[in-house]
Amino acid sequence: MQKKSHIKKKKQQSVKFSLSSKDSILLDKYAKLNDLTKKTAAKKILHDFLAANVTMPEEVSGNQLDLFTPRETDIFDFTN
């Protein structure tokens, strides 16, 4: 279950990077073992890594318990 955050979601973002020949071979093998394309395999690997290692910032909420604290009011505050 994903936590809600204040980060606005974009539909897609393009990222370009280069792989070494060894990493490219490993990506090919991973894609073939899981019956995926190289692009889909790279997306899955990146998503799984980020989901496991990066925490999403949580929304900062104010102290809502102050809503229930008793207030002392002076009856003369409401007169003109």
PDB file of C-alpha atoms in Angstrom:
ATOM      1  CA  MET A   1       0.000   0.000   0.000  1.00  0.00           C
ATOM      2  CA  GLN A   2       1.453   3.329  -1.039  1.00  0.00           C
ATOM      3  CA  LYS A   3       1.395   6.357   1.199  1.00  0.00           C
ATOM      4  CA  LYS A   4      -0.067   9.591  -0.051  1.00  0.00           C
ATOM      5  CA  SER A   5       2.398  12.396  -0.497  1.00  0.00           C
ATOM      6  CA  HIS A   6       2.378  15.988  -1.592  1.00  0.00           C
ATOM      7  CA  ILE A   7       4.452  15.177  -4.682  1.00  0.00           C
ATOM      8  CA  LYS A   8       2.475  15.908  -7.809  1.00  0.00           C
ATOM      9  CA  LYS A   9       2.236  12.973 -10.162  1.00  0.00           C
ATOM     10  CA  LYS A  10       3.222  13.406 -13.783  1.00  0.00           C
ATOM     11  CA  LYS A  11       1.987  11.064 -16.439  1.00  0.00           C
ATOM     12  CA  GLN A  12       5.427  10.036 -17.638  1.00  0.00           C
ATOM     13  CA  GLN A  13       8.994  11.195 -17.517  1.00  0.00           C
ATOM     14  CA  SER A  14      11.754  10.174 -19.852  1.00  0.00           C
ATOM     15  CA  VAL A  15      15.146   9.173 -18.460  1.00  0.00           C
ATOM     16  CA  LYS A  16      18.088   8.251 -20.622  1.00  0.00           C
ATOM     17  CA  PHE A  17      21.120   6.334 -19.330  1.00  0.00           C
ATOM     18  CA  SER A  18      23.883   4.083 -20.614  1.00  0.00           C
ATOM     19  CA  LEU A  19      24.638   0.562 -19.456  1.00  0.00           C
ATOM     20  CA  SER A  20      27.941  -1.194 -19.480  1.00  0.00           C
ATOM     21  CA  SER A  21      28.163  -4.255 -21.712  1.00  0.00           C
ATOM     22  CA  LYS A  22      28.055  -6.568 -18.670  1.00  0.00           C
ATOM     23  CA  ASP A  23      24.948  -4.851 -17.298  1.00  0.00           C
ATOM     24  CA  SER A  24      23.324  -4.975 -20.717  1.00  0.00           C
ATOM     25  CA  ILE A  25      23.902  -8.733 -20.889  1.00  0.00           C
ATOM     26  CA  LEU A  26      22.469  -9.170 -17.384  1.00  0.00           C
ATOM     27  CA  LEU A  27      19.419  -7.094 -18.353  1.00  0.00           C
ATOM     28  CA  ASP A  28      18.929  -9.263 -21.441  1.00  0.00           C
ATOM     29  CA  LYS A  29      19.065 -12.430 -19.334  1.00  0.00           C
ATOM     30  CA  TYR A  30      16.664 -11.000 -16.747  1.00  0.00           C
ATOM     31  CA  ALA A  31      14.220  -9.961 -19.458  1.00  0.00           C
ATOM     32  CA  LYS A  32      14.314 -13.392 -21.113  1.00  0.00           C
ATOM     33  CA  LEU A  33      13.885 -15.240 -17.809  1.00  0.00           C
ATOM     34  CA  ASN A  34      10.834 -13.154 -16.916  1.00  0.00           C
ATOM     35  CA  ASP A  35       9.435 -13.004 -20.464  1.00  0.00           C
ATOM     36  CA  LEU A  36       9.718  -9.198 -20.632  1.00  0.00           C
ATOM     37  CA  THR A  37      11.162  -6.665 -23.012  1.00  0.00           C
ATOM     38  CA  LYS A  38      14.379  -4.941 -21.962  1.00  0.00           C
ATOM     39  CA  LYS A  39      12.531  -1.665 -21.459  1.00  0.00           C
ATOM     40  CA  THR A  40       9.845  -3.232 -19.256  1.00  0.00           C
ATOM     41  CA  ALA A  41      12.462  -5.180 -17.296  1.00  0.00           C
ATOM     42  CA  ALA A  42      14.473  -2.009 -16.635  1.00  0.00           C
ATOM     43  CA  LYS A  43      11.331  -0.176 -15.469  1.00  0.00           C
ATOM     44  CA  LYS A  44      10.399  -3.054 -13.145  1.00  0.00           C
ATOM     45  CA  ILE A  45      13.885  -3.310 -11.668  1.00  0.00           C
ATOM     46  CA  LEU A  46      14.088   0.435 -11.110  1.00  0.00           C
ATOM     47  CA  HIS A  47      10.620   0.599  -9.555  1.00  0.00           C
ATOM     48  CA  ASP A  48      11.291  -2.338  -7.209  1.00  0.00           C
ATOM     49  CA  PHE A  49      14.632  -0.837  -6.135  1.00  0.00           C
ATOM     50  CA  LEU A  50      13.193   2.612  -5.462  1.00  0.00           C
ATOM     51  CA  ALA A  51      10.147   1.246  -3.631  1.00  0.00           C
ATOM     52  CA  ALA A  52      12.386  -0.775  -1.319  1.00  0.00           C
ATOM     53  CA  ASN A  53      15.056   1.868  -0.666  1.00  0.00           C
ATOM     54  CA  VAL A  54      13.428   5.296  -0.792  1.00  0.00           C
ATOM     55  CA  THR A  55      10.781   6.496   1.616  1.00  0.00           C
ATOM     56  CA  MET A  56       8.159   8.894   0.341  1.00  0.00           C
ATOM     57  CA  PRO A  57       7.918  12.129   2.312  1.00  0.00           C
ATOM     58  CA  GLU A  58       4.752  12.231   4.350  1.00  0.00           C
ATOM     59  CA  GLU A  59       2.417  15.184   4.449  1.00  0.00           C
ATOM     60  CA  VAL A  60       2.944  17.405   7.417  1.00  0.00           C
ATOM     61  CA  SER A  61      -0.285  17.797   9.290  1.00  0.00           C
ATOM     62  CA  GLY A  62      -0.911  20.345  11.992  1.00  0.00           C
ATOM     63  CA  ASN A  63      -1.739  19.438  15.537  1.00  0.00           C
ATOM     64  CA  GLN A  64      -5.419  18.555  15.224  1.00  0.00           C
ATOM     65  CA  LEU A  65      -5.771  17.733  18.918  1.00  0.00           C
ATOM     66  CA  ASP A  66      -6.029  21.479  19.610  1.00  0.00           C
ATOM     67  CA  LEU A  67      -9.517  21.352  18.137  1.00  0.00           C
ATOM     68  CA  PHE A  68     -10.763  19.506  21.223  1.00  0.00           C
ATOM     69  CA  THR A  69      -9.016  21.483  23.945  1.00  0.00           C
ATOM     70  CA  PRO A  70     -11.355  23.361  26.270  1.00  0.00           C
ATOM     71  CA  ARG A  71     -11.270  27.122  25.910  1.00  0.00           C
ATOM     72  CA  GLU A  72     -12.021  29.689  28.555  1.00  0.00           C
ATOM     73  CA  THR A  73     -14.188  32.423  27.146  1.00  0.00           C
ATOM     74  CA  ASP A  74     -15.117  35.679  28.680  1.00  0.00           C
ATOM     75  CA  ILE A  75     -18.794  36.539  28.218  1.00  0.00           C
ATOM     76  CA  PHE A  76     -17.813  40.155  27.568  1.00  0.00           C
ATOM     77  CA  ASP A  77     -15.857  39.154  24.431  1.00  0.00           C
ATOM     78  CA  PHE A  78     -19.107  38.750  22.506  1.00  0.00           C
ATOM     79  CA  THR A  79     -20.627  42.107  23.361  1.00  0.00           C
ATOM     80  CA  ASN A  80     -20.213  45.253  21.284  1.00  0.00           C
TER      81      ASN A  80
END
